[in-house]
Steps between C-alpha positions, in 0.01 A plus 500: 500500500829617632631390821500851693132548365355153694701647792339812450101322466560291811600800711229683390232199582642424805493878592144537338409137752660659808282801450180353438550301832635782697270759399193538697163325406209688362311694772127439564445828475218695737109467452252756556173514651244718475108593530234649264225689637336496204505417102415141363419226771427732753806567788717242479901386678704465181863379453732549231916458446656818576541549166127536399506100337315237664183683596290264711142611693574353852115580628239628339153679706700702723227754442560690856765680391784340526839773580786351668705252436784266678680170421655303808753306317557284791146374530441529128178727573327798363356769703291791404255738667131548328390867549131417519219774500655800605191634763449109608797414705493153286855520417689156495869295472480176327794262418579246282740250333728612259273320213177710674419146711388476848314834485449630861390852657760578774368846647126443429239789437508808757872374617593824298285774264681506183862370489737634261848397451653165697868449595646207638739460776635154467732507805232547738164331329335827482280693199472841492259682336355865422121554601338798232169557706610351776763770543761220679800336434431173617657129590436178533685121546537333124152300593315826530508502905608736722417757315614859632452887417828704489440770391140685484506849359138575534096379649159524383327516227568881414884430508449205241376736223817675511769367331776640629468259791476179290828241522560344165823404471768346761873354490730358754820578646495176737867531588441881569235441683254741245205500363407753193187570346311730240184649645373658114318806530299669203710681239828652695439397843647138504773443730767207628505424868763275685477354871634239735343141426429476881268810687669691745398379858290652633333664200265342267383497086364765501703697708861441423776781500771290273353551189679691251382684174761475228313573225216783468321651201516212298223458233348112607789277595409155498717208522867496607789246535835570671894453374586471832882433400467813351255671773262584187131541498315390155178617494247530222208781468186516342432882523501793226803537302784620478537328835252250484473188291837449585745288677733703734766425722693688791736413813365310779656776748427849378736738636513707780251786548334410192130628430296192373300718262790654302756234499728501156660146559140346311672315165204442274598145290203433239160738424187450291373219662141454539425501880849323633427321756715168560809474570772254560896494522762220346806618645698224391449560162483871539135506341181696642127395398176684515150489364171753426202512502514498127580171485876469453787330663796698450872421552807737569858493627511672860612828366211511229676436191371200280186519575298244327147429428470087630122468493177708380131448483517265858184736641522751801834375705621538793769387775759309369802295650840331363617172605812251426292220488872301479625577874 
């Protein structure tokens, strides 16, 4: 071996060394969990990698329809809302340990008629959820007390059959001080709603002249999540096509003097999913993920593109939520 050839190998291993000790470790990646209404096992809170490996069952029996879904990585918790008998006003929040342990109901029956989707604000101990029936946005402490209507779009019995007063899904601007929701309608009647987090004085749930419409004639929005670096609404919908079974998204802030029925700033990612309804945002890794009713979890980049198929045949799902277990 020549001499400028063993000069040239150690240079090049201790360049190779310096880099495998500089470069940055393997990341722990994000985990997903979700719930099945339906399928094998009854509902169920399942987990998997965010890459579809490492499918675990973290409960099984959830057989009150279980919808939404939050992780508090602090406490190392799961949260999720149980939608109950729709016409019973049964519906209920349980939590438990990350590994489904220490099983408790939180909001216990009649606390709230059929909770949908569940967001977590983590700076001030608060869940948030949608109420279907129950036509409220709701509140409570991370124990379940406390527990508050917002936002109440419509009473009695009579408004409850119509669905264009039902809240299904919600998202947080905390920092904003915002609140958005999905209230889903029946075939081209959905619409998007934002408020204030607090109610005007002096005004009440259901009487409260803050709220704003920024979506309208939408086919059955359901879930959303928000890009709020971005001021971007994700939202998914399980209505007719070409519109529906579809994940959309669209600015936060529409623009002036816009009409919320006709606006053209709607960017429709994915289609031909089978009743969307979760969906969740890993803006880190610039990665959406949703699920149907047909069973699927489904995985794109934010703008749509490389969409992938992670999961099948996991029953009738549901919410869904992203987590870096490693912070």
């Amino acid at each position: 071996m020549s001499r400028h050839f063993r000069i040239a190998s150690i240079l090049l291993s201790a360049t190779l060394l310096f880099a495998a000790e500089s470069a940055p470790g393997p990341s722990p990646g994000g985990r997903l969990f979700y719930l099945s209404i339906g399928g094998a096992g009854g509902g169920r809170v399942l987990s998997a990698n965010d890459d579809g490996t490492d499918l675990k069952v973290v409960l099984g029996g959830r057989n009150t329809g279980p919808d939404g879904i939050v992780v508090d990585t602090t406490s190392k918790k799961i949260s999720w809302t149980n939608m109950g008998n729709v016409s019973a006003d049964d519906g209920t929040i349980e939590r438990s340990d990350l590994d489904g342990s220490n099983l408790t109901t939180i909001v216990p029956k009649a606390g709230t008629w059929t909770p949908k989707q569940l967001k977590l604000d983590a700076k001030h101990g608060k869940l948030y959820w949608s109420d279907r029936e129950g036509m409220r946005i709701m509140r409570a402490n991370l124990d379940g007390s406390n527990i508050e209507t917002l936002v109440e779009t419509a009473q009695g019995d009579a408004a409850r059959k119509d669905a264009t007063n039902w809240c299904v899904g919600i998202a947080l601007d905390i920092e904003g001080g915002k609140v958005y929701w999905t209230q889903k309608g029946s075939g081209g009647n959905g619409r998007i709603f934002r408020a204030n987090l607090e109610i005007p004085k002096g005004q009440d749930a259901l009487h409260r002249t803050d709220i704003e419409v920024l979506f309208d004639a939408l086919p059955e929005p359901i879930d959303m999540d928000l890009d709020l670096g971005h001021r971007v609404i994700y939202w998914s919908d399980r209505g007719d096509p070409p519109r529906g079974n579809t994940v959309s998204r669209a600015p936060m802030d529409p623009p002036k003097g816009f009409d919320p029925k006709s606006r053209k700033d709607q960017e429709i990612l994915v289609g031909g999913l089978k009743e969307g309804i979760g969906i969740a945002l890993d803006l880190k890794g610039g990665r959406m993920y949703y699920t149907d009713l047909g069973g699927s979890v489904y995985s794109a980049r934010l703008d749509g593109s490389d969409s992938k198929t992670l999961l099948t045949g996991q029953g009738s799902l549901t919410g869904i939520t992203w987590v870096d277990l490693g912070k």
